[in-house]
XYZ file of C-alpha atoms in Angstrom:
538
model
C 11.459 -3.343 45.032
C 13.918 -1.837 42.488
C 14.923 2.061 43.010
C 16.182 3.465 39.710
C 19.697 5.029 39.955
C 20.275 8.486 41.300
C 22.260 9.497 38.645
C 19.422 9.064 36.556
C 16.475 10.961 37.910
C 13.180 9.007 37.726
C 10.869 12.304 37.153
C 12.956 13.543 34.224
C 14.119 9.945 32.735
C 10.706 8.569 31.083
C 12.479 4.958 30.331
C 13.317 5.001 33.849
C 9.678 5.877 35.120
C 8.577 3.197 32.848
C 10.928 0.515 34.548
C 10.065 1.710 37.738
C 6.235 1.754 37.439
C 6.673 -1.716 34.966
C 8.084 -3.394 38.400
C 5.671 -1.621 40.806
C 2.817 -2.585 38.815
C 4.075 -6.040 38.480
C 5.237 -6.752 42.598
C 1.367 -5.369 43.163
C -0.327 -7.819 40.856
C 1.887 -10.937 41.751
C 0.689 -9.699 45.550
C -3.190 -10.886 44.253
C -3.896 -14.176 43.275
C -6.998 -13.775 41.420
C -4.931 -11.726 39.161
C -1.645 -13.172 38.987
C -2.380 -15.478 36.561
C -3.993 -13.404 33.805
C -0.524 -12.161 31.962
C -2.725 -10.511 29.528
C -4.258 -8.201 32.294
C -0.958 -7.475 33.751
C 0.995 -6.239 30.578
C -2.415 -4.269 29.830
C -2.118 -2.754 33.153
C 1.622 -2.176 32.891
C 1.090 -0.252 29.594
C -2.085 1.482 30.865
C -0.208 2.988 34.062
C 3.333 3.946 31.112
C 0.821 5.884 29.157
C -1.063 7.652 31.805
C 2.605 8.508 33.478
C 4.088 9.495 30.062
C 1.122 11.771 29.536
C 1.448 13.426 32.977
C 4.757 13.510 32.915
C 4.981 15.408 28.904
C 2.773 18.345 30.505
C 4.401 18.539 33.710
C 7.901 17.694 34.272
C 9.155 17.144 30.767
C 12.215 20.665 29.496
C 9.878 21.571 27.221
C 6.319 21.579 29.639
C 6.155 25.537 29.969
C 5.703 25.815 25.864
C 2.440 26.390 24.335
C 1.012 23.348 21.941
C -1.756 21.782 20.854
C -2.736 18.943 23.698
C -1.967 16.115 21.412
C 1.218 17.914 20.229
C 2.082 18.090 23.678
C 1.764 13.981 24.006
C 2.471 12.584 21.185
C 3.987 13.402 17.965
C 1.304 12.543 15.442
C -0.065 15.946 15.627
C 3.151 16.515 13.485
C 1.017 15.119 10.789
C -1.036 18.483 10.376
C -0.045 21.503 11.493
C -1.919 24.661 10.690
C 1.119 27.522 12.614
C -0.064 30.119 14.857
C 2.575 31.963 16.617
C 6.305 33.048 17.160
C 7.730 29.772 19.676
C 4.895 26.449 19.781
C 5.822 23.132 20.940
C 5.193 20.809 17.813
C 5.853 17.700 19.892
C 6.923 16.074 23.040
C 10.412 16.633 21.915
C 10.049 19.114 19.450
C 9.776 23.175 19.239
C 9.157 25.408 16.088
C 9.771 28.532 15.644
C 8.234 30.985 12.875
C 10.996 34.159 13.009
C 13.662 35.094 10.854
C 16.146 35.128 13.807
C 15.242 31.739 14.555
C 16.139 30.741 10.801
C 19.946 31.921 11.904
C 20.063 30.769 15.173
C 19.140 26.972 14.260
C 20.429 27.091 10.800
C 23.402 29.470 10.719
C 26.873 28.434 10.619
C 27.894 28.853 14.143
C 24.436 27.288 15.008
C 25.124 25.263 18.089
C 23.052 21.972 16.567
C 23.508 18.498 14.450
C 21.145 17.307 12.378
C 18.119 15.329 13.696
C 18.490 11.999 14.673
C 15.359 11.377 12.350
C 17.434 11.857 9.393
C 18.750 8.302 9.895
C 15.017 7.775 7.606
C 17.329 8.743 4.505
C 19.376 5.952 4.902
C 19.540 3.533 1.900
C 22.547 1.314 3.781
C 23.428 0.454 7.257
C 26.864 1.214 6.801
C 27.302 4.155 3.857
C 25.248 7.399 4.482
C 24.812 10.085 1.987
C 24.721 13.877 2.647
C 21.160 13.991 3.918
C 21.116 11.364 5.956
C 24.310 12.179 7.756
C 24.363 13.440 11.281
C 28.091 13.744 12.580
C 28.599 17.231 11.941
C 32.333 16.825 10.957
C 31.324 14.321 8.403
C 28.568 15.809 7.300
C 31.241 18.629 6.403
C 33.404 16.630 4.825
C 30.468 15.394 2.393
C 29.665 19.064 2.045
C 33.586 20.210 0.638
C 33.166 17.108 -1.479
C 29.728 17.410 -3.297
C 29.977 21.259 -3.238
C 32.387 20.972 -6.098
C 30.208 19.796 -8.311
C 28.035 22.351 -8.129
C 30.444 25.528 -8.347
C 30.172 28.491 -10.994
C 32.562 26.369 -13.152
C 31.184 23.207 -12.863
C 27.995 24.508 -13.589
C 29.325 26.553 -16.913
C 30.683 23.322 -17.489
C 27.794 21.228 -18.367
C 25.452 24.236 -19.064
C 24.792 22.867 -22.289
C 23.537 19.515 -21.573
C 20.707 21.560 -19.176
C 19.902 23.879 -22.461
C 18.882 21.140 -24.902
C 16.480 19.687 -21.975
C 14.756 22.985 -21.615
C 14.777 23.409 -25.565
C 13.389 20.385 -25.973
C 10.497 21.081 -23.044
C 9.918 24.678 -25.193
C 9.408 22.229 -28.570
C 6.889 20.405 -26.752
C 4.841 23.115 -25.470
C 4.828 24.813 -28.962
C 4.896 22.561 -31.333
C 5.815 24.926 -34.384
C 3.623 24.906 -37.308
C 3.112 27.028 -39.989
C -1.026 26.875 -40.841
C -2.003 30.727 -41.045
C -5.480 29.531 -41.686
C -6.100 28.177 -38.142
C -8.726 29.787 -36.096
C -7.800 31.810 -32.788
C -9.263 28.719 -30.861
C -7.393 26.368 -32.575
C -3.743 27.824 -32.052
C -3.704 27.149 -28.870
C -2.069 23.814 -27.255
C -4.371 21.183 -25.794
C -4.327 22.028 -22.073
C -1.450 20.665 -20.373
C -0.631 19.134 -16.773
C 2.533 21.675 -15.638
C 3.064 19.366 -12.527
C 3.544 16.255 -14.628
C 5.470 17.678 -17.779
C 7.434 19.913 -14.981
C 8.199 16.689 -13.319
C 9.138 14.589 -16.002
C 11.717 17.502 -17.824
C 13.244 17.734 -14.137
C 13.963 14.273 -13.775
C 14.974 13.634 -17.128
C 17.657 16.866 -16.402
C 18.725 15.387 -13.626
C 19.462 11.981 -14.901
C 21.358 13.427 -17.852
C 23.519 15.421 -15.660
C 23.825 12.139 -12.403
C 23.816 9.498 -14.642
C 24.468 10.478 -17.894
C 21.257 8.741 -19.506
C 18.053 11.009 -20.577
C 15.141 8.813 -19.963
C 12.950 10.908 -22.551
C 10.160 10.781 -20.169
C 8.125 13.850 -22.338
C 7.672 11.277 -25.060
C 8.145 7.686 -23.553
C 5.422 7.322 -21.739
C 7.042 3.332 -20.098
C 9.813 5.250 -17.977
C 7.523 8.152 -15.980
C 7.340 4.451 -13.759
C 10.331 6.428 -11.871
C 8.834 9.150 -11.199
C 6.512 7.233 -8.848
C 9.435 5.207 -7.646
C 10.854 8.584 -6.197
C 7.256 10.089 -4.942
C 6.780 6.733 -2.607
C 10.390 6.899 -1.105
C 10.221 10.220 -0.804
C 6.528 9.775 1.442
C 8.132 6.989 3.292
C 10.788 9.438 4.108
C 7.957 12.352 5.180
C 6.031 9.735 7.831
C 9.393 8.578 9.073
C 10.903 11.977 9.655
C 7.743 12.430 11.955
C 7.537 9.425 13.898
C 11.505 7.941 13.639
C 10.687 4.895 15.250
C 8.682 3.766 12.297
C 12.070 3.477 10.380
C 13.833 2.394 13.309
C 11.898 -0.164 14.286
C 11.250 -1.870 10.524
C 7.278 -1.082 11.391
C 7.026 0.921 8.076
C 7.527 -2.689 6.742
C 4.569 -3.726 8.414
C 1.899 -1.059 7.863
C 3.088 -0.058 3.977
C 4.858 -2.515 2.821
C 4.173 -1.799 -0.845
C 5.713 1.779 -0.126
C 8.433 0.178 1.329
C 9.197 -2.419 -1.402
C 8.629 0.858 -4.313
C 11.408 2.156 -2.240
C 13.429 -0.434 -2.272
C 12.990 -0.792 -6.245
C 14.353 2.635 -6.709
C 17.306 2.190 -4.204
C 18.047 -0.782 -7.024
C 17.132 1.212 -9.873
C 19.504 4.283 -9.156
C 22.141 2.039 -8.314
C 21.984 0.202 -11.428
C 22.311 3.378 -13.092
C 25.312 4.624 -10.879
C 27.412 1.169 -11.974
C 26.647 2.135 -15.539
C 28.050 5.823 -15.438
C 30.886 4.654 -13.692
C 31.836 2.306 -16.624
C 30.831 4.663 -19.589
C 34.765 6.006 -19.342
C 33.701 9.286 -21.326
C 35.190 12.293 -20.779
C 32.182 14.404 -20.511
C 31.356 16.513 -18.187
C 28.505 16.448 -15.513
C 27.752 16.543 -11.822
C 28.801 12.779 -11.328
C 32.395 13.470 -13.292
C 32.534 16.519 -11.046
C 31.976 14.273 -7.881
C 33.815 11.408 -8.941
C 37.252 13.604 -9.419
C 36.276 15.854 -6.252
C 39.123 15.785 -2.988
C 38.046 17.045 0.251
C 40.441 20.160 0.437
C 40.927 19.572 3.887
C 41.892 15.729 4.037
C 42.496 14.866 0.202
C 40.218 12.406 0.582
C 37.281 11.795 -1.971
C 33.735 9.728 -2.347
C 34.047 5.502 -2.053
C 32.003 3.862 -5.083
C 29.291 3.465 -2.490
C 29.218 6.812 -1.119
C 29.046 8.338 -4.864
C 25.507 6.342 -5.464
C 24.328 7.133 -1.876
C 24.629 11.167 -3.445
C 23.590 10.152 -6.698
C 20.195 8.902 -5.432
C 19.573 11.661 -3.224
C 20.382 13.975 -6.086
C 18.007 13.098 -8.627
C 15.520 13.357 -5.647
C 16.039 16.670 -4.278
C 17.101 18.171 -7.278
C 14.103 16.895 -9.797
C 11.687 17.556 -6.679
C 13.172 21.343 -6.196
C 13.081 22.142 -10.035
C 9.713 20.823 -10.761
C 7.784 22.242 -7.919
C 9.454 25.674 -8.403
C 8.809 25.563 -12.017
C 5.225 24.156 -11.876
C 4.781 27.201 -9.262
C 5.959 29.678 -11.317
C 3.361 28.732 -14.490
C 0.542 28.350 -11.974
C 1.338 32.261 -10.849
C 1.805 33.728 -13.908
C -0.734 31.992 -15.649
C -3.004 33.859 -13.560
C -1.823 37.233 -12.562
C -1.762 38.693 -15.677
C -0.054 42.071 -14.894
C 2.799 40.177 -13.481
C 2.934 37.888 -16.295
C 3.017 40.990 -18.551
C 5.912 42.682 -17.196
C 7.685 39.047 -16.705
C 7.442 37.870 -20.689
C 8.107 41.909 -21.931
C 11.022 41.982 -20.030
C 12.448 38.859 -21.252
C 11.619 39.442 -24.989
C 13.175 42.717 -24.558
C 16.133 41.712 -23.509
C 16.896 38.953 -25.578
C 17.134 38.491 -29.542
C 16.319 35.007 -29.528
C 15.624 32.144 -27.802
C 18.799 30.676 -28.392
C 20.315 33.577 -26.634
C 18.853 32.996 -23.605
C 21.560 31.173 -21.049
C 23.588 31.832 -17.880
C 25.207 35.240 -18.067
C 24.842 38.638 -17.339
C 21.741 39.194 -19.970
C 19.825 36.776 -17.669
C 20.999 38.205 -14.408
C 19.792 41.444 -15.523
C 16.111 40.600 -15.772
C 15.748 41.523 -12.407
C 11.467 41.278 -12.892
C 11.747 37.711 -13.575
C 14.211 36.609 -10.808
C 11.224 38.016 -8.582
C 8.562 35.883 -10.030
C 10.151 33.004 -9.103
C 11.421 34.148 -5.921
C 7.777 35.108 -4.955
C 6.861 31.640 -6.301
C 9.286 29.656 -4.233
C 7.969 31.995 -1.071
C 4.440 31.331 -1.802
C 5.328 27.221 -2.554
C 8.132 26.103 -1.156
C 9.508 22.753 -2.368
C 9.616 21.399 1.256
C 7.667 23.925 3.564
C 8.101 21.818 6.527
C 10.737 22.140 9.183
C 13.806 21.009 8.535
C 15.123 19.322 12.299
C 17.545 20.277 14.411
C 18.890 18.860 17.360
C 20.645 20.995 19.436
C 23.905 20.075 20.946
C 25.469 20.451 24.501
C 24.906 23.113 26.374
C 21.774 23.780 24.058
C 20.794 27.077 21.991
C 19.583 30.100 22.909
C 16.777 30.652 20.093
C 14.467 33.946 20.313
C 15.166 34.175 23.941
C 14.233 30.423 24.665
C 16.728 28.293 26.076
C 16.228 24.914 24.329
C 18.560 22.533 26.609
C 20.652 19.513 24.766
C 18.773 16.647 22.911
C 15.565 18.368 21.778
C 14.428 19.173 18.344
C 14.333 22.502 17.032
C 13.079 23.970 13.450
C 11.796 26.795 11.679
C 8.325 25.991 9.260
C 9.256 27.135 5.972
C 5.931 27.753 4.633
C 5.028 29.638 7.943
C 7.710 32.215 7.952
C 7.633 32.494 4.566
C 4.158 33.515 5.351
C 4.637 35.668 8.109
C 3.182 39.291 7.718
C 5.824 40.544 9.663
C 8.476 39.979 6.784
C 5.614 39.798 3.879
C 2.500 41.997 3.903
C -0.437 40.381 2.287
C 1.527 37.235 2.595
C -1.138 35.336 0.319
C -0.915 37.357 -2.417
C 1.320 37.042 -5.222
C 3.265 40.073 -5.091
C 7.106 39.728 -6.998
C 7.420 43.520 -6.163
C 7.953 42.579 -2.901
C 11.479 41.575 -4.115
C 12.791 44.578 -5.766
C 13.810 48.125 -4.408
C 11.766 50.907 -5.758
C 9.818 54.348 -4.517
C 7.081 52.034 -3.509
C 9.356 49.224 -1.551
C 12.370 50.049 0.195
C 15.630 48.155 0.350
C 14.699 47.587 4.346
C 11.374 45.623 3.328
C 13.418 44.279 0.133
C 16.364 42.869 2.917
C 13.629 41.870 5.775
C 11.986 40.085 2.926
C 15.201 38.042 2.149
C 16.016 37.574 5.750
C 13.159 35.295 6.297
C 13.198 33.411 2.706
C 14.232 29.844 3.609
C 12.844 28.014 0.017
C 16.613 26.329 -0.224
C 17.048 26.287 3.733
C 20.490 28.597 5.011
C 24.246 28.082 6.293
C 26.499 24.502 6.018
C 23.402 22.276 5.430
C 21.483 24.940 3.168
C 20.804 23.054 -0.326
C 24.034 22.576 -2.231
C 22.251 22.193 -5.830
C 20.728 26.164 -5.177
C 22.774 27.268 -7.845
C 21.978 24.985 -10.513
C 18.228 24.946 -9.582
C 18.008 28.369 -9.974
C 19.751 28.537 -13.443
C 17.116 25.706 -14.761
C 14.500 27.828 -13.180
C 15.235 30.971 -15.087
C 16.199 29.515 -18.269
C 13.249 27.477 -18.551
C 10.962 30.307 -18.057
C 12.697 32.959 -19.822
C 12.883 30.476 -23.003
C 9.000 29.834 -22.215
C 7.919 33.480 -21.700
C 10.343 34.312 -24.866
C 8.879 31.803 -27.141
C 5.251 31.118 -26.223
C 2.311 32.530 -25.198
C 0.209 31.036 -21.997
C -3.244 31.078 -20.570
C -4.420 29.105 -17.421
C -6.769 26.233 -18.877
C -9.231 25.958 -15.847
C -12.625 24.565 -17.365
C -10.968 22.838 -20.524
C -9.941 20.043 -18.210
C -10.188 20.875 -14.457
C -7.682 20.330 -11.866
C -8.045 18.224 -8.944
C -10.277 19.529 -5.989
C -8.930 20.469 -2.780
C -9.474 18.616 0.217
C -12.498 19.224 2.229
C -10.211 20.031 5.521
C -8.709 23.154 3.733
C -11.868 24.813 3.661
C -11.069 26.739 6.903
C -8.558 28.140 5.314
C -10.353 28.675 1.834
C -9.145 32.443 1.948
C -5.540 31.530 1.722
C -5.577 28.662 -0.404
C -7.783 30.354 -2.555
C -4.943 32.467 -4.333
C -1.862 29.355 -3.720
C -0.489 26.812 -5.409
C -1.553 24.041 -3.464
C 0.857 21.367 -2.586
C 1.584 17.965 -0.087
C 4.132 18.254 2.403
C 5.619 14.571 1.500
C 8.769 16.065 2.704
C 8.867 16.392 -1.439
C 5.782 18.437 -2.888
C 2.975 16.377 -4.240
C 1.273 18.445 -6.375
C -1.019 18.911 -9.203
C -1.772 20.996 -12.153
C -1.825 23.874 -13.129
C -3.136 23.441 -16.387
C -2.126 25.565 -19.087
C -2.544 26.105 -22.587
C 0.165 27.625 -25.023
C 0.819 28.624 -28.285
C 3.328 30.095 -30.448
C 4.011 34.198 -29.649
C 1.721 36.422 -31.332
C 4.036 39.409 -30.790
């Protein structure tokens, strides 16, 4: 009979128990005759006895026992799947515990956070042997990517190719308003055909991005044969949401087996945005974008820059994030607007009252002044995050102390972004669309404005918060400002109606009733809202 190791103690070592009970199982059914020869039996019963002892031993004996969860969070990890948030500390699987606090949001995510990125991230990876920003774990190397790529996105890098993001939002403002000059039309007939904001938000995101990565527009408002991209990105991207749940899907190549369209999608993209990384790199221009930025960039520290490989590995994770963070924010903000009026009001009278002209409208102090505006997107982003999951942790040795809990070394720690974001402790009436929330007044003091900010995670915090913020944001406000400036809106609901809600979020029909509904794919999947426009009346 085999005795595992001391040093290794069988009640707190599941691959030892299963060794141990593999071998006890199989000395007590070689000891039978009528069942020694039935193999099939035998592994059944060797697998039967692992899961019952797993089981026993996840709500007994396992670090994280004495946390409240859901049973089947408790066992496995495909409660991970859905997750509807109740609570301040809950164990979100046999590994894993969430927290909903803003103190938690500093203590896992702050820089002197004692953690390393989950070991799930390895789902990123496009190569074996070159890992990009997301998908890499080693904290010091992860900060060396950070000094690199951060570059690229500072105040004068950004002022740099500011211009290349203005003619994509002008040209997104042309095709919302078409300008034309018939007086004689009828009220009804001014306005736009109803629009999709989640597809045209999508499309002028990605084509942004790939202007400023790759230096190629693909045009995608007008040619209709390259929005085949778009999809590209939305399959990795969902291969990337299972696999951050369950890791061993990715690990083990099984995502090859059960999806294996999704996986081969993915695959096409990983060629796609390579192809278009070779063909910056030989373009030899002297213009200047986030790829020239990262392609000159030296870590400070080292003097050492990107490999050829390691400047595609960032390039395709860039047009990811970055069309996936503009687009959802964006399609949020028109889906708000369009239908709080009073907000909208005071958003597009501010702007127009502020500005001469459309054209004026860019990065500078004007902008930063419309104060009313800033909030209606922040409110947006708290309301619809781009990724309201949690973003993993895995704490490091000696573990973290997080809200009082001591969370030992190995486990899997994480604040929900969509949960604290709706916490009433930080948000009252945290369903309702409220960008007053944001600004100091006789009505809202600068203690609710700073608890309010404490707890806003939409671009995550401290050395692995999202290094594209900046630019985001500046697409974010231009676009809308240039929008509100130019063009009246209206929500289109009845001309051509958006896509039902699924049946399961009826029990929380109060909620959703007032949100911009989106899929956690890790990336938002979402749809609508529609909206019609037409030139300003006033």
């Amino acid at each position: 009979m085999w005795t595992p190791s001391t040093s290794v103690p069988l009640l707190w070592e599941p691959i030892s128990l299963l060794a141990y009970l593999m071998v006890s199982v199989t000395d007590s059914i070689g000891s039978i005759p009528a069942l020694a020869v039935s193999l099939p039996f035998a592994a059944g019963a060797i697998l039967a006895v692992y899961i019952f002892g797993l089981i026993i031993y996840r709500l007994t004996l396992h670090p994280l026992a004495r946390y409240p969860g859901p049973l089947l969070a408790r066992i496995t990890n495909l409660y991970a799947v859905y997750h509807a948030y109740i609570g301040g500390c809950v164990r979100y699987g046999p590994n894993k515990v969430i927290f909903n606090t803003n103190t938690a949001i500093e203590d896992i995510y702050g820089r002197s956070a004692n953690v390393q990125k989950s070991t799930a991230y390895r789902a990123f990876e496009t190569s074996r042997t070159v890992h990009d920003t997301q998908s890499t774990i080693n904290k010091v190397a992860h900060a060396h990517k950070r000094r690199v790529i951060s570059q690229a996105f500072s105040g004068s890098a950004i002022r740099s190719f500011e211009n290349h993001v203005l003619e994509h939002v002008d040209a997104f403002v042309a095709y919302l308003t078409p300008a034309d000059e018939n007086e004689d039309k009828s009220e009804k007939m001014l306005w736009s055909p109803s629009a999709d904001m989640a597809q045209l938000c999508s499309r002028i995101s990605f084509d942004l991005m790939a202007e400023l990565v790759f230096g190629k527009a693909f045009h995608m408002l007008d040619v209709a044969d390259n929005r085949f991209i778009i999809e590209l990105i939305q399959v990795a991207a969902f291969r990337v949401g299972v696999c951050l749940q369950m890791p061993l899907l990715a690990a083990w190549n099984i995502d090859k087996v059960f999806t294996p369209n999704v996986r081969k999608l993915r695959d096409q993209y990983v060629l796609v945005s390579r192809a278009l990384a070779v063909d910056r790199m030989n373009m030899n221009s002297k213009r200047q974008d986030i790829f020239s930025h990262i392609l000159a960039a030296k870590d400070p520290q080292t003097g050492k820059g990107f490999t050829m490989d390691e400047i595609w590995g960032e390039s395709t994770l860039l047009i990811v994030a970055g069309s996936d963070a503009i687009s959802t924010g964006m399609a949020a903000c028109f889906y708000y607007l369009s239908r709080h009026h009073k907000a909208y009001a005071k958003a597009y009278i501010e702007v127009r009252s502020t500005f001469s002209s459309a054209n004026e409208i860019r990065n500078g102090q004007k902008l930063k002044s419309c104060h009313y505006l800033h909030a209606c997107i922040d409110e947006a982003l708290r309301m619809s995050p781009p990724v309201g999951g949690a973003l993993w942790r895995e704490t490091c040795q000696k573990g973290v102390n997080i809200d009082g809990h001591m969370i030992l070394q190995g486990y899997d720690v994480g604040v929900g972004i969509y949960a604290v974001q709706h916490n009433p402790v930080y948000y009252p009436d945290p369903f309702q669309y409220k960008p007053e929330r944001w600004i100091v007044s006789e009505d809202n003091t600068k203690v609710s404005v700073d608890l309010a900010r404490s707890a806003f995670s939409a671009f995550s915090i401290g050395p692995v918060g999202c290094g594209g913020k900046n630019l985001a944001y500046l697409e974010l406000r231009v676009t809308i400002a240039k929008v509100l400036w130019t063009s009246d809106m209206k929500s289109a609901i009845g001309r051509l109606p958006e896509k039902p809600k699924p049946k399961y979020l009826n029990r929380y029909k109060d909620h959703c009733e007032n949100e911009y509904w989106l899929r956690d794919r890790f990336t938002s999947w979402k749809d609508g809202p529609m909206i019609a426009f037409r030139v300003r009346q006033t």
